[in-house]
Amino acid sequence: MTDLYYRPLYCFLLQTIYRIQDLVTVDDVVEFLRCRGFGQYVAAFRRHKIDGDVVSNLSDAVLAELIPEIGPRVKLQKALQELKDNSDSAESSKPVHADWEIPRSSLTLGKVLGKGQFGEVRMGELRKRGVTQTVAVKTLKASAEDRDKEDLLGELEILVTVGRHDNIISLVGACTVEGPLALVVEYAPNGCLKDWLKDNRPEELDQTDDKNIATSGVQLPMDQLILFGIDIANGMSHLAAMQCVHRDLAARNVLLGKNLTAKISDFGLSRDIYEESEYVKSTKSQLPVRWIAYESLFYHTYTTQSDVWSFGVLLWEIMTMGKKPYGRMTGKDLMKLLPDGYRLEKPALCPQDIYDVMRCCWETLPENRPTFPDLKVTLDRIIQDYKTYASLLK
């Protein structure tokens, strides 16, 4: 009875005054895990006899075996890093990921590519072994809070875990010591998908109402638009395989590399499927309700299938060349209409089979939606059919 009564206070002390060297025995590690919400992994740590010496030097491979899911693993890495930060100054000056640490002297910052309330992204040049590489550098403003730094560190952990992929903006490295935190990622020379769509939108789409567009002779670069969808589905398939939920999939968060290859970016809100959702609490801007899945909007539940819903809205953005989903409708209006089955209407120049894909993504029950590998296969088939049809018209 006494132990149960004092456990909350004991856990509070564990979370506030522990340093990494205070974890000595296996029991110390186990108690720390329980108080930090990792109780389901205690058995694995006991089985492998993870004591203080071992836990302070856990390799990524061993940690992945102990905690297979990305989200909880990233959370524990952050918790352990906090313990190390509470140690002496020599310990706290160590890089978060030595293999990914970039010397600040080798990085030159250039023009601002984008900025928000608490951070900004700059173009940069990274010099390594006599070779200069153009990169994008994500930093925090002086007004940023501790939570913002934690989010950026979380994004670093996710990018390290996710690894490289052709359709994901990949990590180049990071500056985590001797100055403000900076995340260095690959540079996308063709900018944001949303901007590309708007810049390449035929004027007739803005000047003609939907009823007349179909007969106006306006043509869209359909093969390129479908390729965008294929690229994004491919990148999201990789994230899904890594059990990572993006939670903010939209045209604004897709960048275009060489040859207009679509690359998913902005993992600041990414979380693992198994991590409890704090999306509403952690964002400092309004919830992007136009892209959010039904269950996420009403029940704050996030899974890969929630990203599938957002992918359907992203496809709608692509097929309208960057128009705003739901037009002038307010978030309150949308929340009233979605439970009654209301969904985005078919864009005037969108092929029916592409719109059918969108509708499948907007099924109310997540389990009734296609997976990202399914979506890629479907879009691959559609583009082949489109190319065959286009060749017959020549």
Short mmCIF file of C-alpha atoms in Angstrom, two decimals:
data_model
loop_
_atom_site.label_atom_id
_atom_site.label_comp_id
_atom_site.label_asym_id
_atom_site.label_seq_id
_atom_site.Cartn_x
_atom_site.Cartn_y
_atom_site.Cartn_z
CA MET A 1 0.00 0.00 0.00
CA THR A 2 2.81 2.39 0.96
CA ASP A 3 4.76 1.59 -2.21
CA LEU A 4 1.72 2.30 -4.36
CA TYR A 5 1.05 5.53 -2.50
CA TYR A 6 4.57 6.89 -3.00
CA ARG A 7 5.12 5.61 -6.55
CA PRO A 8 3.79 8.81 -8.26
CA LEU A 9 6.21 10.95 -6.20
CA TYR A 10 9.06 8.52 -6.87
CA CYS A 11 8.32 8.62 -10.58
CA PHE A 12 8.27 12.41 -10.47
CA LEU A 13 11.72 12.46 -8.90
CA LEU A 14 12.97 9.99 -11.47
CA GLN A 15 11.85 12.25 -14.27
CA THR A 16 13.33 15.45 -12.84
CA ILE A 17 16.64 14.75 -11.07
CA TYR A 18 18.07 11.59 -12.65
CA ARG A 19 21.36 11.71 -14.51
CA ILE A 20 22.53 8.90 -16.73
CA GLN A 21 25.11 7.82 -14.15
CA ASP A 22 22.33 7.41 -11.57
CA LEU A 23 21.12 4.35 -13.49
CA VAL A 24 23.28 1.54 -12.15
CA THR A 25 21.44 -1.76 -11.80
CA VAL A 26 18.91 -3.52 -14.00
CA ASP A 27 16.27 -2.63 -11.39
CA ASP A 28 17.17 1.06 -11.75
CA VAL A 29 16.65 0.86 -15.49
CA VAL A 30 13.38 -1.04 -15.10
CA GLU A 31 12.01 1.51 -12.61
CA PHE A 32 13.00 4.34 -14.94
CA LEU A 33 11.21 2.64 -17.86
CA ARG A 34 8.03 2.16 -15.85
CA CYS A 35 7.93 5.74 -14.64
CA ARG A 36 8.51 7.08 -18.15
CA GLY A 37 5.68 5.02 -19.65
CA PHE A 38 7.71 2.17 -21.17
CA GLY A 39 6.37 -0.56 -18.90
CA GLN A 40 5.50 -2.90 -21.77
CA TYR A 41 9.22 -3.22 -22.62
CA VAL A 42 10.46 -4.02 -19.11
CA ALA A 43 10.52 -7.78 -19.75
CA ALA A 44 12.80 -7.38 -22.78
CA PHE A 45 15.22 -5.17 -20.84
CA ARG A 46 15.30 -7.67 -17.95
CA ARG A 47 15.77 -10.59 -20.32
CA HIS A 48 18.80 -8.90 -21.91
CA LYS A 49 20.10 -7.73 -18.51
CA ILE A 50 20.23 -4.07 -19.51
CA ASP A 51 21.85 -2.27 -16.58
CA GLY A 52 23.09 1.32 -16.28
CA ASP A 53 26.35 0.76 -18.14
CA VAL A 54 24.58 -0.92 -21.04
CA VAL A 55 21.68 1.54 -21.30
CA SER A 56 24.02 4.53 -21.49
CA ASN A 57 25.73 3.06 -24.55
CA LEU A 58 22.87 1.34 -26.35
CA SER A 59 23.44 0.99 -30.08
CA ASP A 60 20.58 1.69 -32.49
CA ALA A 61 20.54 -1.99 -33.48
CA VAL A 62 20.17 -3.26 -29.90
CA LEU A 63 17.55 -0.65 -29.07
CA ALA A 64 15.57 -1.63 -32.18
CA GLU A 65 15.55 -5.22 -30.94
CA LEU A 66 14.35 -4.16 -27.50
CA ILE A 67 11.74 -1.70 -28.83
CA PRO A 68 10.71 -2.58 -32.42
CA GLU A 69 8.30 0.36 -32.89
CA ILE A 70 9.79 3.69 -34.03
CA GLY A 71 7.70 6.04 -31.88
CA PRO A 72 8.40 4.53 -28.43
CA ARG A 73 12.03 4.00 -29.47
CA VAL A 74 12.42 7.67 -30.40
CA LYS A 75 10.76 8.70 -27.12
CA LEU A 76 13.18 6.55 -25.10
CA GLN A 77 16.16 7.93 -27.04
CA LYS A 78 15.00 11.44 -26.17
CA ALA A 79 14.49 10.46 -22.51
CA LEU A 80 17.98 8.96 -22.31
CA GLN A 81 19.40 12.04 -24.00
CA GLU A 82 17.76 14.17 -21.29
CA LEU A 83 19.57 12.11 -18.67
CA LYS A 84 22.85 12.65 -20.47
CA ASP A 85 22.11 16.39 -20.71
CA ASN A 86 21.73 16.43 -16.92
CA SER A 87 25.23 15.00 -16.52
CA ASP A 88 28.42 17.06 -16.36
CA SER A 89 29.29 19.55 -19.10
CA ALA A 90 31.70 17.17 -20.81
CA GLU A 91 28.93 14.65 -21.31
CA SER A 92 26.38 17.21 -22.49
CA SER A 93 28.73 18.47 -25.21
CA LYS A 94 28.59 15.15 -27.05
CA PRO A 95 26.67 15.09 -30.36
CA VAL A 96 23.23 13.51 -30.39
CA HIS A 97 24.27 11.24 -33.28
CA ALA A 98 28.03 11.16 -33.80
CA ASP A 99 27.68 9.49 -37.20
CA TRP A 100 25.46 12.32 -38.43
CA GLU A 101 27.19 15.29 -36.75
CA ILE A 102 28.33 18.04 -39.13
CA PRO A 103 31.05 20.54 -38.10
CA ARG A 104 29.58 24.04 -38.17
CA SER A 105 32.72 25.29 -39.91
CA SER A 106 31.87 23.19 -42.98
CA LEU A 107 28.38 24.68 -43.34
CA THR A 108 27.60 28.06 -44.91
CA LEU A 109 24.06 29.45 -44.68
CA GLY A 110 22.43 31.28 -47.59
CA LYS A 111 19.02 32.75 -48.38
CA VAL A 112 15.85 31.93 -46.46
CA LEU A 113 13.71 29.34 -48.26
CA GLY A 114 10.82 29.47 -45.82
CA LYS A 115 10.00 30.44 -42.26
CA GLY A 116 7.36 30.10 -39.61
CA GLN A 117 6.66 31.49 -36.17
CA PHE A 118 9.43 29.57 -34.42
CA GLY A 119 11.78 28.33 -37.14
CA GLU A 120 13.12 28.85 -40.61
CA VAL A 121 14.70 26.91 -43.47
CA ARG A 122 17.73 28.30 -45.30
CA MET A 123 19.64 27.20 -48.33
CA GLY A 124 23.15 26.14 -47.38
CA GLU A 125 26.43 24.86 -48.77
CA LEU A 126 28.11 21.89 -47.13
CA ARG A 127 31.81 21.36 -47.81
CA LYS A 128 33.03 17.80 -47.33
CA ARG A 129 36.26 16.29 -48.63
CA GLY A 130 36.68 19.07 -51.17
CA VAL A 131 33.14 18.67 -52.54
CA THR A 132 30.42 21.31 -52.06
CA GLN A 133 26.82 20.14 -51.74
CA THR A 134 23.73 22.36 -51.76
CA VAL A 135 21.54 21.55 -48.76
CA ALA A 136 18.57 22.90 -46.82
CA VAL A 137 19.16 23.85 -43.18
CA LYS A 138 16.33 23.91 -40.65
CA THR A 139 16.94 26.04 -37.54
CA LEU A 140 14.96 27.54 -34.67
CA LYS A 141 14.47 31.23 -33.99
CA ALA A 142 15.53 32.83 -30.72
CA SER A 143 11.85 32.97 -29.72
CA ALA A 144 11.54 29.17 -29.90
CA GLU A 145 10.67 27.29 -26.72
CA ASP A 146 12.08 24.07 -25.27
CA ARG A 147 9.19 22.16 -26.83
CA ASP A 148 10.24 23.41 -30.27
CA LYS A 149 13.76 22.10 -29.72
CA GLU A 150 12.35 18.77 -28.58
CA ASP A 151 10.21 18.59 -31.74
CA LEU A 152 13.22 19.31 -33.95
CA LEU A 153 15.27 16.68 -32.11
CA GLY A 154 12.35 14.30 -32.58
CA GLU A 155 12.35 15.03 -36.30
CA LEU A 156 16.09 14.26 -36.36
CA GLU A 157 15.51 10.91 -34.65
CA ILE A 158 12.75 10.02 -37.11
CA LEU A 159 14.87 10.92 -40.15
CA VAL A 160 17.77 8.84 -38.80
CA THR A 161 15.44 5.89 -38.29
CA VAL A 162 13.52 6.23 -41.58
CA GLY A 163 16.74 6.35 -43.61
CA ARG A 164 17.15 7.30 -47.25
CA HIS A 165 14.44 6.94 -49.87
CA ASP A 166 14.00 8.45 -53.32
CA ASN A 167 10.61 9.92 -52.41
CA ILE A 168 11.47 11.30 -48.98
CA ILE A 169 13.55 14.37 -48.17
CA SER A 170 16.50 12.57 -46.60
CA LEU A 171 18.75 13.60 -43.74
CA VAL A 172 22.25 14.85 -44.59
CA GLY A 173 23.31 15.51 -41.01
CA ALA A 174 22.88 17.83 -38.04
CA CYS A 175 24.71 20.36 -35.89
CA THR A 176 23.86 19.53 -32.27
CA VAL A 177 26.85 20.86 -30.29
CA GLU A 178 28.60 24.21 -29.80
CA GLY A 179 25.66 26.28 -30.94
CA PRO A 180 21.95 26.22 -31.82
CA LEU A 181 20.43 23.02 -33.17
CA ALA A 182 20.42 22.78 -36.97
CA LEU A 183 18.92 20.01 -39.10
CA VAL A 184 20.59 19.57 -42.51
CA VAL A 185 18.55 17.82 -45.21
CA GLU A 186 18.74 17.38 -48.96
CA TYR A 187 17.82 20.40 -51.06
CA ALA A 188 14.88 20.20 -53.47
CA PRO A 189 15.68 22.54 -56.41
CA ASN A 190 12.12 22.70 -57.78
CA GLY A 191 10.48 23.90 -54.60
CA CYS A 192 7.12 23.00 -53.14
CA LEU A 193 4.50 20.91 -54.98
CA LYS A 194 1.74 23.33 -54.00
CA ASP A 195 3.62 26.26 -55.58
CA TRP A 196 4.42 24.23 -58.72
CA LEU A 197 0.75 23.35 -59.17
CA LYS A 198 -0.39 26.95 -58.79
CA ASP A 199 2.37 28.30 -61.05
CA ASN A 200 1.46 25.81 -63.80
CA ARG A 201 -2.31 26.12 -63.47
CA PRO A 202 -3.96 27.13 -66.78
CA GLU A 203 -5.64 30.53 -66.49
CA GLU A 204 -8.88 29.01 -67.75
CA LEU A 205 -9.20 27.03 -64.50
CA ASP A 206 -9.62 30.30 -62.62
CA GLN A 207 -11.74 32.06 -65.22
CA THR A 208 -14.17 29.27 -66.16
CA ASP A 209 -16.70 27.60 -63.87
CA ASP A 210 -16.51 23.84 -63.40
CA LYS A 211 -19.48 23.14 -65.66
CA ASN A 212 -17.77 24.72 -68.68
CA ILE A 213 -14.16 23.66 -68.06
CA ALA A 214 -14.68 20.14 -69.45
CA THR A 215 -15.69 21.58 -72.85
CA SER A 216 -13.25 24.50 -72.86
CA GLY A 217 -10.35 22.57 -74.42
CA VAL A 218 -8.13 23.05 -71.36
CA GLN A 219 -5.64 20.23 -70.88
CA LEU A 220 -3.61 19.30 -67.83
CA PRO A 221 -0.17 17.62 -67.80
CA MET A 222 -1.97 14.44 -66.71
CA ASP A 223 0.99 12.07 -66.90
CA GLN A 224 3.07 14.36 -64.66
CA LEU A 225 0.21 14.78 -62.20
CA ILE A 226 -0.27 11.03 -61.89
CA LEU A 227 3.49 10.60 -61.46
CA PHE A 228 3.34 12.96 -58.48
CA GLY A 229 0.73 10.68 -56.92
CA ILE A 230 2.84 7.58 -57.61
CA ASP A 231 5.94 9.17 -56.06
CA ILE A 232 4.06 10.21 -52.94
CA ALA A 233 2.37 6.80 -52.55
CA ASN A 234 5.80 5.19 -52.90
CA GLY A 235 7.33 7.40 -50.21
CA MET A 236 4.37 6.87 -47.89
CA SER A 237 4.62 3.10 -48.42
CA HIS A 238 8.15 3.32 -47.03
CA LEU A 239 6.99 5.33 -44.01
CA ALA A 240 4.15 2.87 -43.42
CA ALA A 241 6.60 -0.03 -43.55
CA MET A 242 8.64 1.78 -40.88
CA GLN A 243 5.41 2.17 -38.84
CA CYS A 244 5.68 5.94 -39.05
CA VAL A 245 2.61 8.19 -39.39
CA HIS A 246 3.21 11.57 -41.05
CA ARG A 247 0.01 13.32 -39.85
CA ASP A 248 0.43 16.41 -42.03
CA LEU A 249 0.45 15.05 -45.58
CA ALA A 250 -0.48 17.83 -48.02
CA ALA A 251 0.87 19.45 -51.19
CA ARG A 252 2.59 22.12 -49.08
CA ASN A 253 4.69 19.40 -47.43
CA VAL A 254 5.85 17.74 -50.65
CA LEU A 255 9.01 19.08 -52.30
CA LEU A 256 10.20 18.53 -55.87
CA GLY A 257 13.71 17.30 -56.58
CA LYS A 258 15.49 16.91 -59.87
CA ASN A 259 13.24 15.82 -62.75
CA LEU A 260 10.26 16.86 -60.59
CA THR A 261 10.58 13.81 -58.36
CA ALA A 262 8.13 14.27 -55.48
CA LYS A 263 9.66 13.96 -52.01
CA ILE A 264 7.73 13.94 -48.74
CA SER A 265 9.02 16.47 -46.23
CA ASP A 266 8.32 18.15 -42.89
CA PHE A 267 8.38 15.41 -40.27
CA GLY A 268 7.89 17.86 -37.41
CA LEU A 269 4.50 16.35 -36.60
CA SER A 270 5.38 12.76 -37.45
CA ARG A 271 4.73 10.13 -34.83
CA ASP A 272 4.77 6.37 -34.62
CA ILE A 273 1.54 4.39 -34.91
CA TYR A 274 1.97 3.13 -31.36
CA GLU A 275 2.64 6.51 -29.76
CA GLU A 276 -0.30 8.29 -28.16
CA SER A 277 -1.46 11.30 -30.12
CA GLU A 278 -0.60 14.80 -28.94
CA TYR A 279 -1.10 16.45 -32.31
CA VAL A 280 -3.64 19.01 -31.11
CA LYS A 281 -1.60 19.96 -28.07
CA SER A 282 1.73 20.23 -29.85
CA THR A 283 0.75 22.38 -32.83
CA LYS A 284 0.88 26.15 -32.50
CA SER A 285 -1.26 26.78 -35.56
CA GLN A 286 -4.82 25.82 -36.35
CA LEU A 287 -5.53 22.19 -37.03
CA PRO A 288 -5.43 21.59 -40.82
CA VAL A 289 -8.95 20.15 -40.82
CA ARG A 290 -9.23 20.08 -44.62
CA TRP A 291 -6.64 17.28 -44.79
CA ILE A 292 -7.29 15.44 -41.54
CA ALA A 293 -8.97 12.05 -41.50
CA TYR A 294 -12.44 11.53 -40.07
CA GLU A 295 -11.23 9.56 -37.02
CA SER A 296 -8.41 12.03 -36.38
CA LEU A 297 -10.75 15.00 -36.51
CA PHE A 298 -13.43 13.56 -34.26
CA TYR A 299 -11.56 11.04 -32.08
CA HIS A 300 -7.91 12.21 -32.23
CA THR A 301 -6.86 8.80 -33.52
CA TYR A 302 -3.94 8.61 -35.96
CA THR A 303 -2.76 5.63 -37.99
CA THR A 304 -1.23 5.07 -41.41
CA GLN A 305 -4.81 4.82 -42.70
CA SER A 306 -5.33 8.39 -41.46
CA ASP A 307 -2.48 9.40 -43.78
CA VAL A 308 -4.32 7.59 -46.58
CA TRP A 309 -7.29 9.96 -46.13
CA SER A 310 -4.88 12.92 -46.36
CA PHE A 311 -3.37 11.39 -49.49
CA GLY A 312 -6.81 11.46 -51.10
CA VAL A 313 -7.09 15.18 -50.37
CA LEU A 314 -3.57 15.67 -51.73
CA LEU A 315 -4.63 13.92 -54.96
CA TRP A 316 -7.54 16.37 -55.15
CA GLU A 317 -5.07 19.25 -54.78
CA ILE A 318 -3.00 17.80 -57.61
CA MET A 319 -5.97 17.34 -59.95
CA THR A 320 -7.19 20.91 -59.32
CA MET A 321 -3.66 22.30 -59.81
CA GLY A 322 -3.38 23.54 -56.26
CA LYS A 323 -6.86 24.73 -55.35
CA LYS A 324 -7.96 24.92 -51.71
CA PRO A 325 -9.88 21.82 -50.57
CA TYR A 326 -13.54 22.59 -49.73
CA GLY A 327 -13.17 26.16 -51.02
CA ARG A 328 -14.68 28.77 -48.73
CA MET A 329 -16.24 26.23 -46.39
CA THR A 330 -15.27 26.76 -42.74
CA GLY A 331 -13.85 24.07 -40.48
CA LYS A 332 -17.06 24.09 -38.44
CA ASP A 333 -19.14 23.53 -41.57
CA LEU A 334 -16.90 20.65 -42.60
CA MET A 335 -17.19 18.96 -39.22
CA LYS A 336 -20.97 19.10 -39.53
CA LEU A 337 -21.05 17.69 -43.07
CA LEU A 338 -18.45 14.88 -42.93
CA PRO A 339 -20.51 12.63 -40.60
CA ASP A 340 -23.35 12.84 -43.15
CA GLY A 341 -21.11 11.45 -45.88
CA TYR A 342 -20.14 14.71 -47.57
CA ARG A 343 -16.84 14.52 -49.48
CA LEU A 344 -14.89 16.67 -51.93
CA GLU A 345 -16.49 16.78 -55.37
CA LYS A 346 -14.82 15.46 -58.51
CA PRO A 347 -12.57 18.10 -60.12
CA ALA A 348 -13.77 19.07 -63.59
CA LEU A 349 -10.74 17.72 -65.49
CA CYS A 350 -10.03 14.76 -63.21
CA PRO A 351 -10.34 11.28 -64.80
CA GLN A 352 -13.05 9.20 -63.16
CA ASP A 353 -10.64 6.43 -62.14
CA ILE A 354 -8.46 8.95 -60.28
CA TYR A 355 -11.51 10.31 -58.47
CA ASP A 356 -12.50 6.75 -57.59
CA VAL A 357 -9.09 6.42 -55.89
CA MET A 358 -9.80 9.57 -53.88
CA ARG A 359 -13.19 8.30 -52.78
CA CYS A 360 -11.67 5.04 -51.55
CA CYS A 361 -9.27 7.09 -49.42
CA TRP A 362 -12.21 8.87 -47.76
CA GLU A 363 -14.04 5.83 -46.43
CA THR A 364 -15.26 6.59 -42.92
CA LEU A 365 -13.84 3.37 -41.47
CA PRO A 366 -10.01 3.35 -41.73
CA GLU A 367 -9.91 -0.40 -42.40
CA ASN A 368 -11.97 0.10 -45.55
CA ARG A 369 -9.38 2.39 -47.12
CA PRO A 370 -6.62 1.08 -49.42
CA THR A 371 -3.04 0.80 -48.20
CA PHE A 372 -0.27 2.91 -49.70
CA PRO A 373 1.20 -0.08 -51.60
CA ASP A 374 -2.31 -0.69 -53.00
CA LEU A 375 -2.54 2.95 -54.05
CA LYS A 376 0.80 2.82 -55.82
CA VAL A 377 -0.21 -0.30 -57.76
CA THR A 378 -3.52 1.31 -58.76
CA LEU A 379 -1.87 4.55 -59.90
CA ASP A 380 0.80 2.61 -61.81
CA ARG A 381 -1.98 0.84 -63.70
CA ILE A 382 -3.85 4.09 -64.35
CA ILE A 383 -0.80 5.84 -65.80
CA GLN A 384 -0.07 2.88 -68.07
CA ASP A 385 -3.66 2.96 -69.33
CA TYR A 386 -3.38 6.72 -69.82
CA LYS A 387 -0.14 6.41 -71.80
CA THR A 388 -1.66 3.69 -73.98
CA TYR A 389 -4.73 5.84 -74.65
CA ALA A 390 -2.60 8.93 -75.35
CA SER A 391 -0.45 7.01 -77.84
CA LEU A 392 -3.55 5.87 -79.74
CA LEU A 393 -4.62 9.48 -80.17
CA LYS A 394 -1.35 10.44 -81.83
#
